[in-house]
Coordinates of C-alpha atoms and ligand atoms in Angstrom, one line a residue:
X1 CA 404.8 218.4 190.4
X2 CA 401.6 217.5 189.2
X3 CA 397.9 217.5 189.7
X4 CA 396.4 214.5 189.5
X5 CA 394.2 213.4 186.0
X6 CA 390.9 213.6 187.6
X7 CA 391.5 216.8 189.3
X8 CA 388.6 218.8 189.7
X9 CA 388.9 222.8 188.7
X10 CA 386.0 225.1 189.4
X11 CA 385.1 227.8 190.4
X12 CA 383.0 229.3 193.3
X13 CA 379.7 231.9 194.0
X14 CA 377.3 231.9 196.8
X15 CA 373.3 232.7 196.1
X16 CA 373.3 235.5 198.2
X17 CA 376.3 236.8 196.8
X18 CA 375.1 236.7 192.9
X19 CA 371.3 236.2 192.8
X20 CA 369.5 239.1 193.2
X21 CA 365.9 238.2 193.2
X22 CA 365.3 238.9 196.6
X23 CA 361.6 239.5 196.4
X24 CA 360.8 237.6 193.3
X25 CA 357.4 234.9 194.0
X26 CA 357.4 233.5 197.1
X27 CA 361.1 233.8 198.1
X28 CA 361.2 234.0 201.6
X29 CA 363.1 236.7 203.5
X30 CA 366.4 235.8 205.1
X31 CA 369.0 237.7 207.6
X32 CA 370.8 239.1 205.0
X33 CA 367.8 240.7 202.8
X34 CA 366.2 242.4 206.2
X35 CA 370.1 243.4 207.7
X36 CA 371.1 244.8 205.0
X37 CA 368.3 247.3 205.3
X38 CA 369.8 249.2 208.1
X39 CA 371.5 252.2 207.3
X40 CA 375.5 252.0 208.4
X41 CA 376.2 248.6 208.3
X42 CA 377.2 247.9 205.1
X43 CA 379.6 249.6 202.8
X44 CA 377.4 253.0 201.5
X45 CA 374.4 250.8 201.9
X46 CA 375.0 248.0 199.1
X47 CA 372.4 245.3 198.9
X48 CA 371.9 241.8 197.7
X49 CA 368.4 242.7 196.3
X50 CA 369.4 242.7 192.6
X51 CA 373.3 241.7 193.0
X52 CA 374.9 240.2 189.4
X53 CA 371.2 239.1 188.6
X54 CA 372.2 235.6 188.1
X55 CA 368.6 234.5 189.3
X56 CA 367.5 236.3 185.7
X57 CA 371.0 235.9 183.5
X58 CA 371.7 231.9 185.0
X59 CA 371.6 231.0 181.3
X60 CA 374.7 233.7 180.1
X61 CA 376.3 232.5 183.1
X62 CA 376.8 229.0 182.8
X63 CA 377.6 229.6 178.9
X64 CA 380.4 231.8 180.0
X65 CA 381.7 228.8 182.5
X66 CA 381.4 226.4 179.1
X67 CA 383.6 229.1 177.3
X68 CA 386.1 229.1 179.7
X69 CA 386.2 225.6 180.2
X70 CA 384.9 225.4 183.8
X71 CA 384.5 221.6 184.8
X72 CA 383.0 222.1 188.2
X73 CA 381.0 224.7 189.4
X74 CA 380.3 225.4 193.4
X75 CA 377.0 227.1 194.1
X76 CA 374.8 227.1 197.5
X77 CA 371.3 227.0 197.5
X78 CA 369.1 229.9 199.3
X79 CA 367.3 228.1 201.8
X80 CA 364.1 230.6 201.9
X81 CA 364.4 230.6 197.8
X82 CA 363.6 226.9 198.8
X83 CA 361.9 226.7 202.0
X84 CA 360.0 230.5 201.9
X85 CA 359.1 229.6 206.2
X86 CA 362.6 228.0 206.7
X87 CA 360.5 225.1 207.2
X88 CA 357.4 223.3 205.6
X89 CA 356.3 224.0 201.8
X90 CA 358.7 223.8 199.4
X91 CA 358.1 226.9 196.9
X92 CA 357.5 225.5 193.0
X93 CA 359.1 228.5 191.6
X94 CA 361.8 228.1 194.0
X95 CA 362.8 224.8 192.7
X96 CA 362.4 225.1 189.7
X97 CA 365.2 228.0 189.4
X98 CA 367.8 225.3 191.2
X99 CA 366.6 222.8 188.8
X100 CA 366.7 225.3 185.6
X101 CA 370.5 226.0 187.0
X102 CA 371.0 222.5 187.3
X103 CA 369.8 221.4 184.1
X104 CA 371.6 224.2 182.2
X105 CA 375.2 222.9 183.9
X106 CA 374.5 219.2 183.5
X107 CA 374.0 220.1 179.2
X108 CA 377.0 222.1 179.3
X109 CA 379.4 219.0 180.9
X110 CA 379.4 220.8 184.4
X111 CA 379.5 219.1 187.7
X112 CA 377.1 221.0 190.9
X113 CA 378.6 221.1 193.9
X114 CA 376.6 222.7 196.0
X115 CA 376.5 224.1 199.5
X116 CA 373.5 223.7 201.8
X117 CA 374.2 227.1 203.2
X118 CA 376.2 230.3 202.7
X119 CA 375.0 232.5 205.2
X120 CA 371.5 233.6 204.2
X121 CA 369.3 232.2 207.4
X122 CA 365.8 232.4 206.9
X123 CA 364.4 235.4 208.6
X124 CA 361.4 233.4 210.0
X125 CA 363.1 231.0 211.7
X126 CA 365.7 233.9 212.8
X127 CA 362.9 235.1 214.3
X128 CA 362.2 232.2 216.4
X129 CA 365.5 232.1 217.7
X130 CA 367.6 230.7 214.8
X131 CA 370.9 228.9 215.9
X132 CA 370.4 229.4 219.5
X133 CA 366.7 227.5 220.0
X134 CA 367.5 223.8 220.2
X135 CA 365.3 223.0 217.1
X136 CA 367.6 224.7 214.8
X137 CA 369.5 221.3 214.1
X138 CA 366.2 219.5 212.8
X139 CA 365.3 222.2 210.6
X140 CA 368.5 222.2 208.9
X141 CA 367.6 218.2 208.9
X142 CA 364.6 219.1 207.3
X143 CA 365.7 221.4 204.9
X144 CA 368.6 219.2 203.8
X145 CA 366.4 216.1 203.6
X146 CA 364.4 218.6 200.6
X147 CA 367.2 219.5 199.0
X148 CA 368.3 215.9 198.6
X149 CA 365.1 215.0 197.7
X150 CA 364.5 217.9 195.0
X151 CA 368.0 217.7 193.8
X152 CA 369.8 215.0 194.7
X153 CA 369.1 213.5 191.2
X154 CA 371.4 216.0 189.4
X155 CA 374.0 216.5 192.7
X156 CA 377.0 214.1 193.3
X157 CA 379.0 216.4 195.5
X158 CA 377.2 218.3 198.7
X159 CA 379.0 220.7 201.2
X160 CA 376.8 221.0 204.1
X161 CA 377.5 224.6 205.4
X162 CA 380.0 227.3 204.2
X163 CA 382.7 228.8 207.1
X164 CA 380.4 228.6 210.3
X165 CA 383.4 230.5 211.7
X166 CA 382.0 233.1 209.4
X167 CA 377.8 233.4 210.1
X168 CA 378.6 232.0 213.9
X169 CA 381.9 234.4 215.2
X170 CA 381.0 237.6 213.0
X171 CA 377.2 236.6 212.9
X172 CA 376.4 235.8 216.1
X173 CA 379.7 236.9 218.2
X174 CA 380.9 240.3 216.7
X175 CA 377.9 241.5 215.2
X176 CA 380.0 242.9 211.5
X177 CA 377.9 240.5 209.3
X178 CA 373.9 239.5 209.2
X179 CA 372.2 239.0 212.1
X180 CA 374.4 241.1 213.2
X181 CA 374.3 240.0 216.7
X182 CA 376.9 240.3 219.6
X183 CA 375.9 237.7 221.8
X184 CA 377.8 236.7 224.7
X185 CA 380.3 233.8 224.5
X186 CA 377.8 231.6 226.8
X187 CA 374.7 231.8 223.8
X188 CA 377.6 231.8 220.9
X189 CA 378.8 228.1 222.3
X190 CA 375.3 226.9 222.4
X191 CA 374.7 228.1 218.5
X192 CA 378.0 226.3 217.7
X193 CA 376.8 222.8 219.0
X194 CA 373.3 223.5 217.6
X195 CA 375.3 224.3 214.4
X196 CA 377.1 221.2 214.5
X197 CA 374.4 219.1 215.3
X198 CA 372.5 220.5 212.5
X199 CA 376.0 219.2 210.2
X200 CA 375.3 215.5 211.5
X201 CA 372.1 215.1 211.2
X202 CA 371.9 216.4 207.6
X203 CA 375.2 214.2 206.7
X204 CA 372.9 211.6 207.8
X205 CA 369.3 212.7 206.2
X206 CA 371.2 213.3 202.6
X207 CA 372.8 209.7 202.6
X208 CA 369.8 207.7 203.1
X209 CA 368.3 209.8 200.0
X210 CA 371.2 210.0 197.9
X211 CA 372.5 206.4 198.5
X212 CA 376.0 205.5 199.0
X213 CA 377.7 207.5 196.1
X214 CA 376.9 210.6 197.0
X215 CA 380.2 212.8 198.3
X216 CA 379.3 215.1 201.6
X217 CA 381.8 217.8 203.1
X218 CA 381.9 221.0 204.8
X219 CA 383.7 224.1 204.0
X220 CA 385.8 226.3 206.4
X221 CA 387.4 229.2 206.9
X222 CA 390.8 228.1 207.3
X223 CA 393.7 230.6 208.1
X224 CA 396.6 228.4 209.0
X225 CA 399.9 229.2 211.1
X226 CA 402.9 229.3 208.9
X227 CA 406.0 228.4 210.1
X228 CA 408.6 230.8 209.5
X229 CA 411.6 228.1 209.6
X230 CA 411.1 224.3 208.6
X231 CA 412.1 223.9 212.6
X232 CA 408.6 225.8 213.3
X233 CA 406.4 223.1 211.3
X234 CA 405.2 221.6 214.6
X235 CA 404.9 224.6 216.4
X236 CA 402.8 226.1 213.4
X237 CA 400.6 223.0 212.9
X238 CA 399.8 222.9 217.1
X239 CA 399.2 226.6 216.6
X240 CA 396.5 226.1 213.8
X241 CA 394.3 224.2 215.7
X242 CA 394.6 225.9 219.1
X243 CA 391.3 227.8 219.0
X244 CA 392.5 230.7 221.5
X245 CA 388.2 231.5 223.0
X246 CA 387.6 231.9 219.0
X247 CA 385.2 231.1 216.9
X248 CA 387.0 231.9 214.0
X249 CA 389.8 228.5 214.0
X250 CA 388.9 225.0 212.9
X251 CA 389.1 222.6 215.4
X252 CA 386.1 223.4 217.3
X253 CA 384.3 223.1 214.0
X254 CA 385.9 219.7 212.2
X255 CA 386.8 218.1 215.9
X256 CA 383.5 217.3 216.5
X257 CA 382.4 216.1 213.0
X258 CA 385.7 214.3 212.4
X259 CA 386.6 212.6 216.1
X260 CA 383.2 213.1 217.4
X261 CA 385.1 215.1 220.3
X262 CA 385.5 219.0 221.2
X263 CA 389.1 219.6 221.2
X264 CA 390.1 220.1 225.2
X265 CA 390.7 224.1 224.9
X266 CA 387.2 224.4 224.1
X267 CA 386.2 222.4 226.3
X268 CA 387.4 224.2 229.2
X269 CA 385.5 227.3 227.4
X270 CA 382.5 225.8 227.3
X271 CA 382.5 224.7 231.3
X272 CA 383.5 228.1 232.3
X273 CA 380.2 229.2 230.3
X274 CA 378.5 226.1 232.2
X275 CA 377.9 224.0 228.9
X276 CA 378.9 220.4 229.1
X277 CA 377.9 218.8 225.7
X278 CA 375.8 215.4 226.4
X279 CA 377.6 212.7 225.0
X280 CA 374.3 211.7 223.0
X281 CA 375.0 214.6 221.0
X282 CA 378.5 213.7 220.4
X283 CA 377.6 210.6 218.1
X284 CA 374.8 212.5 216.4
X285 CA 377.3 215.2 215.3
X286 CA 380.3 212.9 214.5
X287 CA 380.0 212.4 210.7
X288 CA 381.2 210.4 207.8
X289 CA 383.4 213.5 205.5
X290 CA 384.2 212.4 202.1
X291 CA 386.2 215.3 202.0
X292 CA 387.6 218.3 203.7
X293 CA 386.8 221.7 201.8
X294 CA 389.1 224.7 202.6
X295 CA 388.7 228.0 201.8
X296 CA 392.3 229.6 202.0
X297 CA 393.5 233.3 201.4
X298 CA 396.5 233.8 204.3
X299 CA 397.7 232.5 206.9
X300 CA 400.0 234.1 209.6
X301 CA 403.6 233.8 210.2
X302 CA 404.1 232.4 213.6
X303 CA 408.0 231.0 215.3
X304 CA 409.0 231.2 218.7
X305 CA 410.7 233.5 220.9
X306 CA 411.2 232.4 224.4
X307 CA 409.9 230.0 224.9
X308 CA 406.6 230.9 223.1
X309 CA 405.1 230.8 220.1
X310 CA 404.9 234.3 218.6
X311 CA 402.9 235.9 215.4
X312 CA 405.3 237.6 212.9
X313 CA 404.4 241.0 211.8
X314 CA 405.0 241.2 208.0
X315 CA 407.7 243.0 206.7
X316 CA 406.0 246.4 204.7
X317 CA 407.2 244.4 201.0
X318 CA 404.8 241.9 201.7
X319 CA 401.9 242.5 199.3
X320 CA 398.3 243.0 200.4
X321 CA 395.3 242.3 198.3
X322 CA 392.0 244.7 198.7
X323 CA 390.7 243.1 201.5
X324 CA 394.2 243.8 203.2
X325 CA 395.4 240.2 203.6
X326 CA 399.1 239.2 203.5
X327 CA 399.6 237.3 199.8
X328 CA 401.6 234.1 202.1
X329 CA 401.2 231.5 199.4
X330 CA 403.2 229.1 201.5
X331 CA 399.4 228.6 203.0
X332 CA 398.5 226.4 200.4
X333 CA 401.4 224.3 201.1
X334 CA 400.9 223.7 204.9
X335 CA 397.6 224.4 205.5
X336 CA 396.9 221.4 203.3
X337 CA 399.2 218.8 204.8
X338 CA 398.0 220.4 208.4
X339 CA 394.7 219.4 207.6
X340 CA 395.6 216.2 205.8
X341 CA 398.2 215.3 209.4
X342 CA 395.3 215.8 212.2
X343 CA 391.9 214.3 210.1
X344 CA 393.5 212.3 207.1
X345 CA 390.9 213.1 205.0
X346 CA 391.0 213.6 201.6
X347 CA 391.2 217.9 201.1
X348 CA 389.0 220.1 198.2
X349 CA 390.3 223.7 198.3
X350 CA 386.6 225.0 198.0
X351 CA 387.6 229.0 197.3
X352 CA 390.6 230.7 197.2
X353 CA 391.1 234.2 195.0
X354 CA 392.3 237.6 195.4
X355 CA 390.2 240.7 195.5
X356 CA 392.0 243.8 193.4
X357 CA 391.4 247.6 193.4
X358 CA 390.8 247.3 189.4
X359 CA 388.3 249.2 186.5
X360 CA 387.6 248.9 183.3
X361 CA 390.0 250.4 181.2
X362 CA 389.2 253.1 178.2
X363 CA 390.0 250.3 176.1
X364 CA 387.0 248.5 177.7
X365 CA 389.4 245.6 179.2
X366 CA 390.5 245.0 182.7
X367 CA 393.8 243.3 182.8
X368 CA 394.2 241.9 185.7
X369 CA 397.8 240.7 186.0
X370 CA 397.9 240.8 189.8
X371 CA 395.4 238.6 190.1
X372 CA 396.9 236.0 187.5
X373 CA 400.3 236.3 189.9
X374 CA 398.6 235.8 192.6
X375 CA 396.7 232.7 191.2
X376 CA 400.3 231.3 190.1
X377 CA 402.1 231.5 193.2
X378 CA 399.3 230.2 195.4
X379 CA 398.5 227.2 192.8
X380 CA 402.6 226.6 192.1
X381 CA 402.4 225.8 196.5
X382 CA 398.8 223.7 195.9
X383 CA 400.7 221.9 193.6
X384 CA 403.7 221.0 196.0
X385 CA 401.0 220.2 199.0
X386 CA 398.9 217.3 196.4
X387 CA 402.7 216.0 195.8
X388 CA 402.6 214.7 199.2
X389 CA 398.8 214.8 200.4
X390 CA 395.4 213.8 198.7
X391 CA 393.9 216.9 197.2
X392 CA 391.1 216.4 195.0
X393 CA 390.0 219.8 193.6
X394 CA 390.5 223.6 193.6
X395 CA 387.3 226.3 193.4
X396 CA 388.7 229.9 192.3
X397 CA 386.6 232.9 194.1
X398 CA 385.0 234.0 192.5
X399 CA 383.5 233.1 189.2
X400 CA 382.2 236.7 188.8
X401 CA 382.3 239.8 191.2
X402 CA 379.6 240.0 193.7
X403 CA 378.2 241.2 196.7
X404 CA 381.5 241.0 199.4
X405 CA 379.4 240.7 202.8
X406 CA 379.5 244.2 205.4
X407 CA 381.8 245.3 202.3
X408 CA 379.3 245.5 199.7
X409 CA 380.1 245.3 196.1
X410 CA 383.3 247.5 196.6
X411 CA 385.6 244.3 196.8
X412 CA 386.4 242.5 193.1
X413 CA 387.0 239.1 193.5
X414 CA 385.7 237.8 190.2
X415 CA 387.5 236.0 187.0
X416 CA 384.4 237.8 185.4
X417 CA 383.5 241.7 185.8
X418 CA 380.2 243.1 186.1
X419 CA 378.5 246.2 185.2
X420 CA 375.7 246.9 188.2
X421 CA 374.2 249.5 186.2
X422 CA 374.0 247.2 183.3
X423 CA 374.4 243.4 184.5
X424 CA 376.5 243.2 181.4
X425 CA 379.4 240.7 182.2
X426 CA 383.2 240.4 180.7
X427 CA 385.8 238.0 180.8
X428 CA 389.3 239.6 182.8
X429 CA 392.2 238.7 181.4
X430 CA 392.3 236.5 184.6
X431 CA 389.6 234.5 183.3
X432 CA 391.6 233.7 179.9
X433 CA 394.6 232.3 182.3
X434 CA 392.0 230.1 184.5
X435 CA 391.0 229.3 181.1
X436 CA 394.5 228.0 180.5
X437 CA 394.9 225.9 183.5
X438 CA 392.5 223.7 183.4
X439 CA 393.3 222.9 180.3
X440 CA 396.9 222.1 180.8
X441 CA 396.0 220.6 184.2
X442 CA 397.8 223.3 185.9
X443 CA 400.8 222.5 183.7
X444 CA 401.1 226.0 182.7
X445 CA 401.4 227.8 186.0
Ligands
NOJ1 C1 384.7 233.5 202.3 C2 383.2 233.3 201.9 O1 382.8 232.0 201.8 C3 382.8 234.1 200.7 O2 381.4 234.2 200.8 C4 383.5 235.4 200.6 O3 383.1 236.2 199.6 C5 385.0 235.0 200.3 N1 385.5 234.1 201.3 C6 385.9 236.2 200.2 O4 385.9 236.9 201.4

């Protein structure tokens, strides 16, 4: 078992998650700086506004990635930090942070991947209808053709949006995370396409910038079936990509971009909510993927039982990490060669980590052992999966705690703790492990 010699190990953040800065120049607003305003909806009203203050401590930040040894580094840009109207001007100051960050990881040997979008919409173009008016797809176009343009020099690897699963099903369908709208499903189809439009045509704007060695991919959500035998493989890997009327699976997201085609159960969806995609769009969306990214926690048990595929309930020994999800390392085993069966594609797992109920101890440490478990048994099955499937890289989440969404900074996820009162940062003993494995090339797990 090994990983291969130019195997890329990161780690991941997202702006909104880390930066802070919410009102610094002439940063424009996004969903997540005016949701978040509302009392009740997120975990005893946390905000982004200040966060880990990476938009201040950037420099300490990408020191403490050199100490650890961190080759790759995953980051998203804020898109109104950028684009202050969504659209238009880009903001001097705003650029010149990205390019401060990016300068700072190029002289320390660090690679930028970075991701287009993580969730923070700009609030002016929210206000115009955001991902439901049929111009949302050529101002992502727009704003992606800037960020190749500002940044393309230092940026090899882009991923063009971060678990639409995520901003569209809990953004746009549920109403848990910013803009915290419950649309029906007949408005949440139509932000889908105009999500995935939005995918093609910036695939398409960044290569004629970047030229032909720049590497483009996406990130999902992915939460594959398990099978609970070896005789369930096939009913496990039909099961992962059955989407169910949710927004929340993966082929209705990497179907399109991959084949160029809705898979058929959404398609039946979409004409009961009278949507018949034009077949114009389907070439615009279909796009050339250098690479799959995955971000992968759990996945769920499934076998059958007369005849149908069931869900098993785990038994009460099974752990659960703080956000309450099944540790089922076996996920990084199948959900890999899943992926790798239906697009054969080369993979990246872009985030996977553990969040922990864990303090500072008297002794001023925070030994995390759970987490460094949890990072062995889930690598040990990554590293069975790129025995048998191309798997080019693997993003821990998180570099450093942050802001966890509707759940506020009550979630831990980091390799790297942070005071709030303080913004003073310190290694976990996780960190020192991570540390460990890349240098040994994941020898030592
Ligand atoms: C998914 C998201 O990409 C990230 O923003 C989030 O913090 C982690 N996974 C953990 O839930």
């Amino acid at each position: 078992m090994a990983f291969s010699k130019d195997f890329a190990w990161g780690v991941s953040t997202a702006a909104y998650q880390i930066e802070g800065g919410a009102f610094e120049g002439d940063k424009g607003l996004n969903v997540w700086d005016v949701g978040s305003m509302t009392e009740g909806r997120i975990f005893e009203g946390h905000r982004g506004d200040v966060g880990c203050d990476h938009f201040h401590r950037f420099r300490e930040d990408v020191a403490l990635m050199k100490k650890l040894g961190i080759k790759h580094y995953r980051l998203s840009v804020n898109w109104s930090r950028l684009l202050p109207h969504g659209v238009g001007k880009v903001s001097e100051e705003g650029e010149e942070f990205y390019l401060s960050l990016l300068r700072e990881l190029t002289d320390a040997g660090i690679t930028p991947w970075v991701t287009l979008f993580h969730w923070d919409y700009p609030y002016e173009l929210y206000q115009k209808g955001g991902w439901l008016n049929g111009n949302s797809p050529a101002w992502f176009e727009e704003y992606a053709q800037k960020v190749a343009v500002c940044f393309g020099q230092y940026v090899g690897n882009f991923i063009l949006m971060n678990e639409p699963q995520c901003f569209i099903g809990l953004g746009h369908g549920s109403g848990a995370h910013a803009p915290f709208l419950k649309l029906p499903d007949r408005d949440v189809l139509r932000c889908c396409h105009n999500v995935l439009l939005a995918c093609g045509r910036a695939e398409k704007a960044i290569r004629k910038i970047c030229g032909t060695d720049v590497k483009i991919g996406i990130a999902e959500a992915y939460w594959p079936a398990l099978p609970l035998t070896e005789g369930d493989y096939e009913v496990a890997k039909n099961e992962t990509f059955l989407n169910h009327r949710s927004f929340g699976r993966t082929s209705l997201w990497l179907d399109p971009i991959v084949f160029g085609k809705y898979p058929s159960d959404v398609l039946v969806w979409m004409k009961e909510n009278d949507f018949v995609p034009p077949l114009r769009d389907m070439s615009l969306i279909r796009s050339k993927l250098d690479f799959i990214g995955f971000n992968t926690y759990s996945g769920d048990y499934v076998t059958v039982k007369e005849g149908k595929t069931v869900s098993v309930t785990p038994a009460p020994s099974v752990p659960k990490t703080d956000m309450r999800w099944n540790v089922h390392p076996d996920c990084m085993y199948y959900g890999p060669k899943f992926l790798y069966e239906r697009y054969s594609l080369p993979l990246v797992c872009t985030e996977n980590g553990v969040a922990l109920t864990e303090w500072k101890d008297l002794n001023g440490k925070i030994l995390d052992y759970s987490r460094i478990d949890f990072l062995k048994r889930y690598l040990k099955s990554l590293s069975r999966a790129a025995d048998e499937v191309p798997i080019q890289g693997y993003f821990q989440w998180s570099f450093i705690d942050n802001f966890e969404w509707a759940e506020g900074f009550s979630k831990k996820f980091g390799l790297v703790h942070v005071d709030y009162e303080t913004g003073e940062r310190t290694l976990k003993e996780s960190a020192n492990f991570y540390k460990s494995v890349i240098a040994s090339n994941g020898e030592n797990i």
